[in-house]
JSON list of C-alpha atoms in Angstrom, two decimals:
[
{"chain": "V", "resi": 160, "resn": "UNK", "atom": "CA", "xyz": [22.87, 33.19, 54.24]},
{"chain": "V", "resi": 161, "resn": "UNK", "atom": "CA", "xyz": [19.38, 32.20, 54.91]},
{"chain": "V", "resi": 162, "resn": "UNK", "atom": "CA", "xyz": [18.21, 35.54, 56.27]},
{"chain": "V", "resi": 163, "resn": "UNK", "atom": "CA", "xyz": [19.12, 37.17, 53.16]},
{"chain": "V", "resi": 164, "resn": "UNK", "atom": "CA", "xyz": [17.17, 34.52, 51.53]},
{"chain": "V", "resi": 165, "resn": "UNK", "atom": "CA", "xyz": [14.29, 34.51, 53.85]},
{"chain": "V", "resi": 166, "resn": "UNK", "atom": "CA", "xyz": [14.41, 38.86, 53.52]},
{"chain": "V", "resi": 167, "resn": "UNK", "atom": "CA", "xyz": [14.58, 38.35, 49.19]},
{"chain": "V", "resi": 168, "resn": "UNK", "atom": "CA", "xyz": [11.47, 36.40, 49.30]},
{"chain": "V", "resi": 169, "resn": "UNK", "atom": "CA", "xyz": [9.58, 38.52, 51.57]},
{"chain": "V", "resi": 170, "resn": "UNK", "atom": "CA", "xyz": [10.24, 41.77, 49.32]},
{"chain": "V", "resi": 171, "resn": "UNK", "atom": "CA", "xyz": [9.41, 39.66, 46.08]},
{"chain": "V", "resi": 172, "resn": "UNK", "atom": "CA", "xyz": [6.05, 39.02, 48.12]},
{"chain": "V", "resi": 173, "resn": "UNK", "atom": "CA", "xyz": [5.84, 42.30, 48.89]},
{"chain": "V", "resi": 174, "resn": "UNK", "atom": "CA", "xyz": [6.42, 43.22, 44.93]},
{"chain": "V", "resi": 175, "resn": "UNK", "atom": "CA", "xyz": [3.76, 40.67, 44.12]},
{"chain": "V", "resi": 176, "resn": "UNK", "atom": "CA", "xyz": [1.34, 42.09, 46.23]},
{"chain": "V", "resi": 177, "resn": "UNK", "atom": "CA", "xyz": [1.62, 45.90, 45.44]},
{"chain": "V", "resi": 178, "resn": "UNK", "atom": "CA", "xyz": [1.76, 44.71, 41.56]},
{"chain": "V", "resi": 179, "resn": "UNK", "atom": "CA", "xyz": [-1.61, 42.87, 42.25]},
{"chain": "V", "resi": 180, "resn": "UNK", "atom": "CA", "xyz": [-3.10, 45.76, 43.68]},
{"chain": "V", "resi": 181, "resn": "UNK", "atom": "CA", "xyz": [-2.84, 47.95, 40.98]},
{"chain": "V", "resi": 182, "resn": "UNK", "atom": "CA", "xyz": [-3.31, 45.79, 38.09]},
{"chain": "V", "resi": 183, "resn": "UNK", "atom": "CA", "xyz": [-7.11, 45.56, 40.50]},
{"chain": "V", "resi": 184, "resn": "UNK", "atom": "CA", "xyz": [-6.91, 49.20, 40.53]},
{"chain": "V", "resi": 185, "resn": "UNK", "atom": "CA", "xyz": [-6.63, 49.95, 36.58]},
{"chain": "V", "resi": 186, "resn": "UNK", "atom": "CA", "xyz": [-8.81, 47.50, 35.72]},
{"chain": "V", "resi": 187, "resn": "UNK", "atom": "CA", "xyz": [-11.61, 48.71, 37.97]},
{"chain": "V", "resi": 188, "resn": "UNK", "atom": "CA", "xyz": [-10.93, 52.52, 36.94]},
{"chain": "V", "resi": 189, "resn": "UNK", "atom": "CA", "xyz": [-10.74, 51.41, 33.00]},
{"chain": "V", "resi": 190, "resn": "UNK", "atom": "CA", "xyz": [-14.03, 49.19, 33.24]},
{"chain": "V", "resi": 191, "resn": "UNK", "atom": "CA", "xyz": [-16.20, 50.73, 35.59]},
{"chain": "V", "resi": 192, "resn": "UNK", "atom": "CA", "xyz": [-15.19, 54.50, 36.54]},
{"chain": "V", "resi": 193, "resn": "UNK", "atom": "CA", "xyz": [-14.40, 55.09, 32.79]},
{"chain": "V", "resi": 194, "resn": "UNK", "atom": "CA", "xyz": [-17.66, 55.60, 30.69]},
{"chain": "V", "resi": 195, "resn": "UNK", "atom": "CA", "xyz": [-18.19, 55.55, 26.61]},
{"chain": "V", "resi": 196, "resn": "UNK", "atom": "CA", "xyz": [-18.05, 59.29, 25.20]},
{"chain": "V", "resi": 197, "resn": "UNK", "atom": "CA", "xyz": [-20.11, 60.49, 22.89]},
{"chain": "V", "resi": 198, "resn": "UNK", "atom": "CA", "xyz": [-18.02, 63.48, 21.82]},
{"chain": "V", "resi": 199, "resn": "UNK", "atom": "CA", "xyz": [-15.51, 64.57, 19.97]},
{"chain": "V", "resi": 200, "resn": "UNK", "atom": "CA", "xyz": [-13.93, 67.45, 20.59]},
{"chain": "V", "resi": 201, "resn": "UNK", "atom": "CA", "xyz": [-11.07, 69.42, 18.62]},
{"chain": "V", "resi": 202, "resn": "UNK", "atom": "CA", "xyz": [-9.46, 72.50, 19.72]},
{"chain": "V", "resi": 203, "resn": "UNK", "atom": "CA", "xyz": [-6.30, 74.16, 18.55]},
{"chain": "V", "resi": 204, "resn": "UNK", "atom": "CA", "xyz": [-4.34, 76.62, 20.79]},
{"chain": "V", "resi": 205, "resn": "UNK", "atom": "CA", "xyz": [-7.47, 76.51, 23.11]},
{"chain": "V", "resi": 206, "resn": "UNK", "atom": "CA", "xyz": [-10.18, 77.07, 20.65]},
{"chain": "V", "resi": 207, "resn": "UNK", "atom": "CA", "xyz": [-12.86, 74.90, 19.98]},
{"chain": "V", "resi": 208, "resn": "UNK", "atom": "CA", "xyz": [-12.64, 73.72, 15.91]},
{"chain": "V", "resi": 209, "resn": "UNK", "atom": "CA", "xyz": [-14.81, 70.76, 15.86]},
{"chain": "V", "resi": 210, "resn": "UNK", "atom": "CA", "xyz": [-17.69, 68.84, 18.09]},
{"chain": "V", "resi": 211, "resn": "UNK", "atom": "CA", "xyz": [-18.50, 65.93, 16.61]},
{"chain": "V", "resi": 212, "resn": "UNK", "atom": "CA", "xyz": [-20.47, 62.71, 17.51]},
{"chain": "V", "resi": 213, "resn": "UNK", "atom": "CA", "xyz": [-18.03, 59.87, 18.03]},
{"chain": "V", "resi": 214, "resn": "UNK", "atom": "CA", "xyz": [-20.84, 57.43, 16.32]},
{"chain": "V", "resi": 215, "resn": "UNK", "atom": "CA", "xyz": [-19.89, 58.57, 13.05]},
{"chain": "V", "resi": 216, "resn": "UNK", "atom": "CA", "xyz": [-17.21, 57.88, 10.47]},
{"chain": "V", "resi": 217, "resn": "UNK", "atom": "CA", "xyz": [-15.64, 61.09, 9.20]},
{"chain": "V", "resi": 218, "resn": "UNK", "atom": "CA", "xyz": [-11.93, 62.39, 8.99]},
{"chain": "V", "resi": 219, "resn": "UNK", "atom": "CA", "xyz": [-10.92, 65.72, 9.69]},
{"chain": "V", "resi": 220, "resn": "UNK", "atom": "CA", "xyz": [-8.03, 67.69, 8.75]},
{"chain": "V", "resi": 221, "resn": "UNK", "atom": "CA", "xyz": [-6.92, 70.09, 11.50]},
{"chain": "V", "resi": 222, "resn": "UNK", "atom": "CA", "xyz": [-4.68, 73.03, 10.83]},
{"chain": "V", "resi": 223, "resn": "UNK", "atom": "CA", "xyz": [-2.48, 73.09, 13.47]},
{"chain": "V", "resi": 224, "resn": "UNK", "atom": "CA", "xyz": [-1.09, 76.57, 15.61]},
{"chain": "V", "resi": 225, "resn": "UNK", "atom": "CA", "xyz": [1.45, 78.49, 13.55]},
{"chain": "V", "resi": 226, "resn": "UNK", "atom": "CA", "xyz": [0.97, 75.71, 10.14]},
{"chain": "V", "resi": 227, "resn": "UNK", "atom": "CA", "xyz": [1.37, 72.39, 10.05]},
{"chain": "V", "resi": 228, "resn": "UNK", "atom": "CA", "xyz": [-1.94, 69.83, 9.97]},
{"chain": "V", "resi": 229, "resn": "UNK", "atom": "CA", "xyz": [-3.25, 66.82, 11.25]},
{"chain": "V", "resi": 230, "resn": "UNK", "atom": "CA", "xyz": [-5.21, 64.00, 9.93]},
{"chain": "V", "resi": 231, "resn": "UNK", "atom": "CA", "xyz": [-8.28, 63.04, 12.97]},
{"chain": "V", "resi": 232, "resn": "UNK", "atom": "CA", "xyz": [-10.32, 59.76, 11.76]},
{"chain": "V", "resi": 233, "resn": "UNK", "atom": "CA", "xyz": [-13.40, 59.26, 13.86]},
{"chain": "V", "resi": 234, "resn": "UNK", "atom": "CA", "xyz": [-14.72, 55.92, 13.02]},
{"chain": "V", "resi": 235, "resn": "UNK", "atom": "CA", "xyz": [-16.74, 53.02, 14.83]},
{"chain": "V", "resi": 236, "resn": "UNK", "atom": "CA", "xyz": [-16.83, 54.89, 18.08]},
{"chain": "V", "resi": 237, "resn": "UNK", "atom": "CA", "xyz": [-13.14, 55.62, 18.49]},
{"chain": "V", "resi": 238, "resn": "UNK", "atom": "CA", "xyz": [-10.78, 58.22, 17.59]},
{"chain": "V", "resi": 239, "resn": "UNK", "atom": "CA", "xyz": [-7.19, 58.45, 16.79]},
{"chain": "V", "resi": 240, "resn": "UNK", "atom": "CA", "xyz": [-4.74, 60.62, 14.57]},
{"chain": "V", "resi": 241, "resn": "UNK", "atom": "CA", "xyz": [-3.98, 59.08, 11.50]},
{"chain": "V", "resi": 242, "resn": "UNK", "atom": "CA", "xyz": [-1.36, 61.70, 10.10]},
{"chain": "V", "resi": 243, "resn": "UNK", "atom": "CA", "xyz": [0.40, 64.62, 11.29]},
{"chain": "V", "resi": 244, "resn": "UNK", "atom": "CA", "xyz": [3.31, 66.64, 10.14]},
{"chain": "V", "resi": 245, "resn": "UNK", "atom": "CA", "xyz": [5.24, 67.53, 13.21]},
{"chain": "V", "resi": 246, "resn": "UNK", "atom": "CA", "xyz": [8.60, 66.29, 13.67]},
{"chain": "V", "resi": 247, "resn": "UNK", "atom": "CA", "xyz": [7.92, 63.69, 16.41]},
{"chain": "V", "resi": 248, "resn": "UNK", "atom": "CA", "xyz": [4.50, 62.22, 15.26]},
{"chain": "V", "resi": 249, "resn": "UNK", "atom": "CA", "xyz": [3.99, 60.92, 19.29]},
{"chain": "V", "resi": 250, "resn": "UNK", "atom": "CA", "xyz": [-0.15, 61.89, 18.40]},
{"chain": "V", "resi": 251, "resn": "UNK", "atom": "CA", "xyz": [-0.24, 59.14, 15.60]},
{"chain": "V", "resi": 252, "resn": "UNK", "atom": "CA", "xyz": [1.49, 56.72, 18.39]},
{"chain": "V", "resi": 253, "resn": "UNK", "atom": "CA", "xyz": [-1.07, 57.63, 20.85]},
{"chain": "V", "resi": 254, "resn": "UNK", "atom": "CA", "xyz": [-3.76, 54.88, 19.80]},
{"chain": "V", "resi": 255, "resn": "UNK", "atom": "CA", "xyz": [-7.55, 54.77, 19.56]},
{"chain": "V", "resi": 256, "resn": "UNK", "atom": "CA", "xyz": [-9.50, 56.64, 22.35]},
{"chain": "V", "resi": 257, "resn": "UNK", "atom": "CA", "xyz": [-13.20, 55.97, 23.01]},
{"chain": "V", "resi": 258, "resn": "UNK", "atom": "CA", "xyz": [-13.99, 56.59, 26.77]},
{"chain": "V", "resi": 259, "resn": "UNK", "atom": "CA", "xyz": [-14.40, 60.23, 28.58]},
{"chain": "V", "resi": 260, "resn": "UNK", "atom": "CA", "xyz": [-11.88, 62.24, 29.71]},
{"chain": "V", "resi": 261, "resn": "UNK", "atom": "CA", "xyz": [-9.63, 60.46, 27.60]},
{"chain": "V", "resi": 262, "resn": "UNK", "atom": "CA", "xyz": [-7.36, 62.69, 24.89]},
{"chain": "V", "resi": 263, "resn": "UNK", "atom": "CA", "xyz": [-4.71, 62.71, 22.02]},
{"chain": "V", "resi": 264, "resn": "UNK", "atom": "CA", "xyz": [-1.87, 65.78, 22.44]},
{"chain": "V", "resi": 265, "resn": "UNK", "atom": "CA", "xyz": [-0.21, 67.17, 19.50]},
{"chain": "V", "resi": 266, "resn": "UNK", "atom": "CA", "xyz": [2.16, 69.70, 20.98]},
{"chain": "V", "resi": 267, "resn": "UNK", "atom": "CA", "xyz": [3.85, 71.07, 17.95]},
{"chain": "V", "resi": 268, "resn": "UNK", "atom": "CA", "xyz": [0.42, 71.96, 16.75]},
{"chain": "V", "resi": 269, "resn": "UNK", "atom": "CA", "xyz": [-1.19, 72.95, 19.83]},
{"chain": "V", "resi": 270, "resn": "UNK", "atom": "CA", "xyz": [-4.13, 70.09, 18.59]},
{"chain": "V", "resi": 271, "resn": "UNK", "atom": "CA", "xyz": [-5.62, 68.80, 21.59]},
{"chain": "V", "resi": 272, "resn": "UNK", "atom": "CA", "xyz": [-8.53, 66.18, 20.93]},
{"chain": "V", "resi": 273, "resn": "UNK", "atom": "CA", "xyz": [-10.91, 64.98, 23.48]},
{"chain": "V", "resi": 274, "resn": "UNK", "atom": "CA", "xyz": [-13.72, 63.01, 24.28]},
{"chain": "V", "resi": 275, "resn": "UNK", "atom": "CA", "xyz": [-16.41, 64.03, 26.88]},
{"chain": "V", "resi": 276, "resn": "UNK", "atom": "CA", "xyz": [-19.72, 62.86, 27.41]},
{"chain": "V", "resi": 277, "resn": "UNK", "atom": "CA", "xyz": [-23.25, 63.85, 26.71]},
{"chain": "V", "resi": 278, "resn": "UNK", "atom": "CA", "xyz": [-23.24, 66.73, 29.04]},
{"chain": "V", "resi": 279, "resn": "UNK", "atom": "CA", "xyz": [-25.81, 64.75, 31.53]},
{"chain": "V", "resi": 280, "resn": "UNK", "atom": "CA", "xyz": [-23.89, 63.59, 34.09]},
{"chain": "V", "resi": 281, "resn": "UNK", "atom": "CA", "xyz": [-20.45, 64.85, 35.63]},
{"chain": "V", "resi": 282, "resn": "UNK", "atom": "CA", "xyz": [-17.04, 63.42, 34.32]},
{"chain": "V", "resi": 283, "resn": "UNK", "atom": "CA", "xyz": [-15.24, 64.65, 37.71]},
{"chain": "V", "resi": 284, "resn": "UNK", "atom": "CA", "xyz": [-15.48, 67.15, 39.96]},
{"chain": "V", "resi": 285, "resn": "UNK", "atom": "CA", "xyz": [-12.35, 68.64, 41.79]},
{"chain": "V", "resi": 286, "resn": "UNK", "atom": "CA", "xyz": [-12.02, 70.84, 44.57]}
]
């Protein structure tokens, strides 16, 4: 009986520590690796529909692939969807993005919004 209890209490440790290591790992990505955008960008079924600055306040209404729309408020340096018409409405659940590389998906629509930077410096480079 205590080996079992002495081997539960190691892999608890062992949980504890991995957990700890990557709560270290997102914070350091989300703080330091991510950077502020400055972009928005829009596109629908691939195609660009809007750049705008992300220091602005503006909505947009997006028609979406094949009908439908979607509601895109851009205010105090974040974006998020505010309204959409597709059946599952995960975009409006997606929250406020503000950082590069970060984006909102709205399959049903094809509406894929992004932010990138100022086009000075490299987001990521892959090989």
């Amino acid at each position: 009986m205590k080996k079992n209890n002495i081997k539960i209490k190691k892999d608890m440790l062992l949980i504890i520590i991995i957990l700890a290591i990557a709560l270290l790992f997102f914070f350091f990505i989300h703080f330091f690796i991510k950077k502020e955008g400055n972009m928005v960008v829009v596109k629908v079924n691939g195609d660009i529909k809007y750049k705008e600055s992300i220091n602005q306040s503006k909505q947009l209404v997006v028609d979406g692939y094949q009908g439908g729309s979607n509601q895109i408020v851009i205010q105090d340096g974040y974006v998020y969807m505010a309204d959409a018409d597709c059946p599952d409405k995960l975009c409006e659940h997606m929250g406020k993005i503000s950082k590069t590389g970060e984006n909102i998906v709205c399959m049903p629509h094809r509406v894929v919004v992004e932010i990138i930077g100022d086009g000075g410096e490299l987001d990521s480079v892959v090989k």
